């Protein structure tokens, strides 16, 4: 527990900000489409990256700055594309059906969540490098890692299934327009930040 709790709070502190991935999880929860799959992918990807960081992959990544640069520009392009898609959705006359009748295919949802998770270079800086480095300060670094993994499971489950439970109260078209505009703003702002930020 001495290492687990610091790991839990360190992991939680890195994922609570509303970024592209969290915004997508919330939107899928509100549409009630493939929520479990989205939550599971986010949590499993975080767990795998944290484990790789504790195992020592962080040192390798730090020695390959060009790899993070490639991921960064793919992320910029992907976030910009999704932001444009959200703007177009906001100005359509269609009403979002929270019952799931207008379901997005499972493959598209899986591809989208993997994109938001793995095309953000900061996820590698946060999980593989930062949490991996912090874990080495503890005698039981894997307990620290399990704490951070538990934080990811709790957070993504909370926002995904919490949004799903709240979706029945948010069926008005104006809500979905505002949500899509907000998501577009998040995507564009993160894409802009990635484009101008120095990751090294």
mmCIF file of C-alpha atoms in Angstrom:
data_model
loop_
_atom_site.group_PDB
_atom_site.id
_atom_site.type_symbol
_atom_site.label_atom_id
_atom_site.label_comp_id
_atom_site.label_asym_id
_atom_site.label_seq_id
_atom_site.Cartn_x
_atom_site.Cartn_y
_atom_site.Cartn_z
ATOM 1 C CA UNK A 1 0.000 0.000 0.000
ATOM 2 C CA UNK A 2 2.956 2.327 0.598
ATOM 3 C CA UNK A 3 3.698 2.248 -3.141
ATOM 4 C CA UNK A 4 0.148 1.540 -4.383
ATOM 5 C CA UNK A 5 -1.425 4.791 -3.147
ATOM 6 C CA UNK A 6 1.246 7.117 -4.583
ATOM 7 C CA UNK A 7 0.898 5.218 -7.863
ATOM 8 C CA UNK A 8 -2.868 5.600 -7.778
ATOM 9 C CA UNK A 9 -2.790 9.350 -7.184
ATOM 10 C CA UNK A 10 0.077 9.935 -9.623
ATOM 11 C CA UNK A 11 -1.799 8.054 -12.324
ATOM 12 C CA UNK A 12 -5.056 9.841 -11.581
ATOM 13 C CA UNK A 13 -3.418 13.265 -11.679
ATOM 14 C CA UNK A 14 -2.137 12.608 -15.196
ATOM 15 C CA UNK A 15 -5.453 11.549 -16.771
ATOM 16 C CA UNK A 16 -8.156 13.693 -15.151
ATOM 17 C CA UNK A 17 -7.681 16.660 -17.482
ATOM 18 C CA UNK A 18 -10.283 16.752 -20.248
ATOM 19 C CA UNK A 19 -8.189 15.957 -23.283
ATOM 20 C CA UNK A 20 -8.994 14.350 -26.605
ATOM 21 C CA UNK A 21 -9.210 10.824 -25.208
ATOM 22 C CA UNK A 22 -11.426 11.765 -22.267
ATOM 23 C CA UNK A 23 -13.704 13.842 -24.500
ATOM 24 C CA UNK A 24 -14.165 10.859 -26.801
ATOM 25 C CA UNK A 25 -14.914 8.497 -23.903
ATOM 26 C CA UNK A 26 -17.527 10.932 -22.549
ATOM 27 C CA UNK A 27 -19.129 11.306 -25.967
ATOM 28 C CA UNK A 28 -19.358 7.544 -26.442
ATOM 29 C CA UNK A 29 -20.909 7.277 -22.995
ATOM 30 C CA UNK A 30 -23.501 9.888 -23.851
ATOM 31 C CA UNK A 31 -24.351 8.139 -27.123
ATOM 32 C CA UNK A 32 -24.416 4.783 -25.262
ATOM 33 C CA UNK A 33 -22.442 3.120 -28.043
ATOM 34 C CA UNK A 34 -19.713 0.543 -27.344
ATOM 35 C CA UNK A 35 -19.001 2.105 -23.945
ATOM 36 C CA UNK A 36 -17.491 -1.014 -22.377
ATOM 37 C CA UNK A 37 -15.131 -1.551 -25.313
ATOM 38 C CA UNK A 38 -13.969 2.075 -25.245
ATOM 39 C CA UNK A 39 -13.388 2.034 -21.488
ATOM 40 C CA UNK A 40 -11.590 -1.314 -21.675
ATOM 41 C CA UNK A 41 -9.273 -0.205 -24.499
ATOM 42 C CA UNK A 42 -8.332 3.010 -22.704
ATOM 43 C CA UNK A 43 -7.629 1.224 -19.428
ATOM 44 C CA UNK A 44 -5.739 -1.671 -21.045
ATOM 45 C CA UNK A 45 -3.588 0.650 -23.164
ATOM 46 C CA UNK A 46 -2.698 2.679 -20.093
ATOM 47 C CA UNK A 47 -1.892 -0.492 -18.148
ATOM 48 C CA UNK A 48 0.316 -1.827 -20.941
ATOM 49 C CA UNK A 49 2.201 1.469 -21.318
ATOM 50 C CA UNK A 50 2.694 1.814 -17.561
ATOM 51 C CA UNK A 51 4.003 -1.763 -17.401
ATOM 52 C CA UNK A 52 6.398 -1.088 -20.280
ATOM 53 C CA UNK A 53 7.634 2.035 -18.517
ATOM 54 C CA UNK A 54 8.291 0.137 -15.290
ATOM 55 C CA UNK A 55 10.057 -2.571 -17.295
ATOM 56 C CA UNK A 56 12.479 0.027 -18.697
ATOM 57 C CA UNK A 57 11.085 1.065 -22.091
ATOM 58 C CA UNK A 58 11.197 4.720 -21.050
ATOM 59 C CA UNK A 59 14.976 4.857 -21.384
ATOM 60 C CA UNK A 60 14.729 3.489 -24.934
ATOM 61 C CA UNK A 61 12.077 6.013 -25.957
ATOM 62 C CA UNK A 62 14.106 8.889 -24.537
ATOM 63 C CA UNK A 63 16.906 7.814 -26.848
ATOM 64 C CA UNK A 64 14.601 7.932 -29.909
ATOM 65 C CA UNK A 65 13.277 11.517 -30.063
ATOM 66 C CA UNK A 66 12.432 11.121 -33.755
ATOM 67 C CA UNK A 67 9.834 8.477 -32.850
ATOM 68 C CA UNK A 68 7.915 10.919 -30.652
ATOM 69 C CA UNK A 69 8.137 13.501 -33.455
ATOM 70 C CA UNK A 70 6.495 11.097 -35.897
ATOM 71 C CA UNK A 71 3.752 10.276 -33.388
ATOM 72 C CA UNK A 72 3.290 13.988 -32.691
ATOM 73 C CA UNK A 73 2.568 14.932 -36.306
ATOM 74 C CA UNK A 74 0.291 11.953 -36.852
ATOM 75 C CA UNK A 75 -1.526 13.122 -33.722
ATOM 76 C CA UNK A 76 -1.827 16.680 -35.055
ATOM 77 C CA UNK A 77 -3.345 15.413 -38.301
ATOM 78 C CA UNK A 78 -5.702 12.987 -36.559
ATOM 79 C CA UNK A 79 -6.985 15.514 -34.009
ATOM 80 C CA UNK A 80 -7.502 18.147 -36.712
ATOM 81 C CA UNK A 81 -9.483 15.673 -38.811
ATOM 82 C CA UNK A 82 -11.672 14.683 -35.865
ATOM 83 C CA UNK A 83 -12.186 18.357 -34.934
ATOM 84 C CA UNK A 84 -13.441 19.096 -38.455
ATOM 85 C CA UNK A 85 -15.696 16.044 -38.237
ATOM 86 C CA UNK A 86 -17.148 17.329 -34.938
ATOM 87 C CA UNK A 87 -17.836 20.774 -36.448
ATOM 88 C CA UNK A 88 -19.639 19.185 -39.376
ATOM 89 C CA UNK A 89 -21.673 17.053 -36.972
ATOM 90 C CA UNK A 90 -22.633 20.128 -34.934
ATOM 91 C CA UNK A 91 -24.163 21.845 -37.946
ATOM 92 C CA UNK A 92 -26.080 18.877 -39.286
ATOM 93 C CA UNK A 93 -29.828 18.929 -38.827
ATOM 94 C CA UNK A 94 -29.858 15.369 -37.490
ATOM 95 C CA UNK A 95 -30.718 14.773 -33.839
ATOM 96 C CA UNK A 96 -28.407 12.457 -31.932
ATOM 97 C CA UNK A 97 -30.220 9.276 -30.994
ATOM 98 C CA UNK A 98 -29.044 8.268 -27.525
ATOM 99 C CA UNK A 99 -30.896 4.984 -27.751
ATOM 100 C CA UNK A 100 -28.145 3.681 -30.019
ATOM 101 C CA UNK A 101 -30.239 3.284 -33.191
ATOM 102 C CA UNK A 102 -27.743 5.371 -35.177
ATOM 103 C CA UNK A 103 -24.889 3.156 -34.055
ATOM 104 C CA UNK A 104 -21.354 3.734 -35.213
ATOM 105 C CA UNK A 105 -19.674 0.485 -36.214
ATOM 106 C CA UNK A 106 -17.519 -1.204 -33.600
ATOM 107 C CA UNK A 107 -14.485 -1.128 -35.901
ATOM 108 C CA UNK A 108 -14.723 2.645 -36.341
ATOM 109 C CA UNK A 109 -15.065 3.208 -32.608
ATOM 110 C CA UNK A 110 -12.107 0.923 -31.827
ATOM 111 C CA UNK A 111 -9.979 2.659 -34.481
ATOM 112 C CA UNK A 112 -10.940 6.078 -33.095
ATOM 113 C CA UNK A 113 -10.164 5.285 -29.463
ATOM 114 C CA UNK A 114 -6.840 3.695 -30.426
ATOM 115 C CA UNK A 115 -6.013 6.817 -32.391
ATOM 116 C CA UNK A 116 -6.770 9.133 -29.473
ATOM 117 C CA UNK A 117 -4.798 6.881 -27.138
ATOM 118 C CA UNK A 118 -1.699 6.023 -29.154
ATOM 119 C CA UNK A 119 -1.257 9.034 -31.466
ATOM 120 C CA UNK A 120 -0.753 11.426 -28.561
ATOM 121 C CA UNK A 121 2.978 11.551 -27.770
ATOM 122 C CA UNK A 122 2.234 12.855 -24.292
ATOM 123 C CA UNK A 123 0.708 9.517 -23.329
ATOM 124 C CA UNK A 124 4.174 8.004 -23.718
ATOM 125 C CA UNK A 125 5.785 10.835 -21.779
ATOM 126 C CA UNK A 126 3.229 10.475 -18.971
ATOM 127 C CA UNK A 127 2.956 6.702 -18.687
ATOM 128 C CA UNK A 128 6.127 5.131 -20.047
ATOM 129 C CA UNK A 129 8.674 7.793 -19.099
ATOM 130 C CA UNK A 130 7.223 9.753 -16.151
ATOM 131 C CA UNK A 131 5.405 7.006 -14.251
ATOM 132 C CA UNK A 132 8.124 4.534 -15.168
ATOM 133 C CA UNK A 133 10.745 6.855 -13.691
ATOM 134 C CA UNK A 134 8.751 7.588 -10.535
ATOM 135 C CA UNK A 135 8.164 3.872 -9.933
ATOM 136 C CA UNK A 136 11.915 3.356 -9.527
ATOM 137 C CA UNK A 137 11.783 5.455 -6.361
ATOM 138 C CA UNK A 138 9.842 2.683 -4.615
ATOM 139 C CA UNK A 139 11.088 -0.672 -3.391
ATOM 140 C CA UNK A 140 7.993 -2.328 -4.858
ATOM 141 C CA UNK A 141 7.732 -0.496 -8.168
ATOM 142 C CA UNK A 142 5.103 -2.891 -9.499
ATOM 143 C CA UNK A 143 2.771 -2.005 -6.617
ATOM 144 C CA UNK A 144 3.192 1.621 -7.723
ATOM 145 C CA UNK A 145 2.367 0.555 -11.269
ATOM 146 C CA UNK A 146 -0.735 -1.348 -10.201
ATOM 147 C CA UNK A 147 -1.878 1.755 -8.327
ATOM 148 C CA UNK A 148 -1.523 3.860 -11.478
ATOM 149 C CA UNK A 149 -3.315 1.183 -13.536
ATOM 150 C CA UNK A 150 -6.165 1.094 -11.006
ATOM 151 C CA UNK A 151 -6.550 4.859 -11.329
ATOM 152 C CA UNK A 152 -6.981 4.485 -15.096
ATOM 153 C CA UNK A 153 -9.629 1.778 -14.694
ATOM 154 C CA UNK A 154 -11.547 3.856 -12.143
ATOM 155 C CA UNK A 155 -11.346 7.092 -14.139
ATOM 156 C CA UNK A 156 -12.355 5.728 -17.535
ATOM 157 C CA UNK A 157 -15.135 3.612 -16.014
ATOM 158 C CA UNK A 158 -16.461 6.650 -14.142
ATOM 159 C CA UNK A 159 -16.582 9.016 -17.105
ATOM 160 C CA UNK A 160 -17.731 6.382 -19.612
ATOM 161 C CA UNK A 161 -20.504 4.731 -17.616
ATOM 162 C CA UNK A 162 -21.308 7.958 -15.768
ATOM 163 C CA UNK A 163 -21.966 9.695 -19.072
ATOM 164 C CA UNK A 164 -24.029 6.711 -20.214
ATOM 165 C CA UNK A 165 -26.220 6.969 -17.111
ATOM 166 C CA UNK A 166 -26.695 10.709 -17.671
ATOM 167 C CA UNK A 167 -27.439 10.435 -21.399
ATOM 168 C CA UNK A 168 -31.207 10.080 -20.937
ATOM 169 C CA UNK A 169 -31.351 13.629 -19.582
ATOM 170 C CA UNK A 170 -29.421 15.112 -22.494
ATOM 171 C CA UNK A 171 -31.485 14.324 -25.567
ATOM 172 C CA UNK A 172 -32.155 17.894 -26.746
ATOM 173 C CA UNK A 173 -30.508 18.784 -30.094
ATOM 174 C CA UNK A 174 -28.930 21.952 -28.688
ATOM 175 C CA UNK A 175 -26.983 19.873 -26.144
ATOM 176 C CA UNK A 176 -25.394 17.767 -28.882
ATOM 177 C CA UNK A 177 -24.538 20.847 -30.939
ATOM 178 C CA UNK A 178 -22.797 22.426 -27.956
ATOM 179 C CA UNK A 179 -21.059 19.150 -27.125
ATOM 180 C CA UNK A 180 -19.754 18.720 -30.674
ATOM 181 C CA UNK A 181 -18.507 22.315 -30.774
ATOM 182 C CA UNK A 182 -16.800 21.828 -27.383
ATOM 183 C CA UNK A 183 -15.171 18.595 -28.580
ATOM 184 C CA UNK A 184 -14.025 20.305 -31.785
ATOM 185 C CA UNK A 185 -12.447 23.097 -29.723
ATOM 186 C CA UNK A 186 -10.646 20.529 -27.554
ATOM 187 C CA UNK A 187 -9.344 18.659 -30.610
ATOM 188 C CA UNK A 188 -8.158 21.823 -32.379
ATOM 189 C CA UNK A 189 -6.509 23.248 -29.263
ATOM 190 C CA UNK A 190 -4.626 20.008 -28.534
ATOM 191 C CA UNK A 191 -3.589 19.695 -32.193
ATOM 192 C CA UNK A 192 -2.297 23.282 -32.093
ATOM 193 C CA UNK A 193 -0.449 22.624 -28.845
ATOM 194 C CA UNK A 194 1.164 19.475 -30.236
ATOM 195 C CA UNK A 195 2.187 21.355 -33.387
ATOM 196 C CA UNK A 196 4.027 24.096 -31.499
ATOM 197 C CA UNK A 197 5.159 22.233 -28.370
ATOM 198 C CA UNK A 198 8.698 21.016 -27.886
ATOM 199 C CA UNK A 199 8.390 17.510 -26.492
ATOM 200 C CA UNK A 200 12.038 16.989 -25.685
#
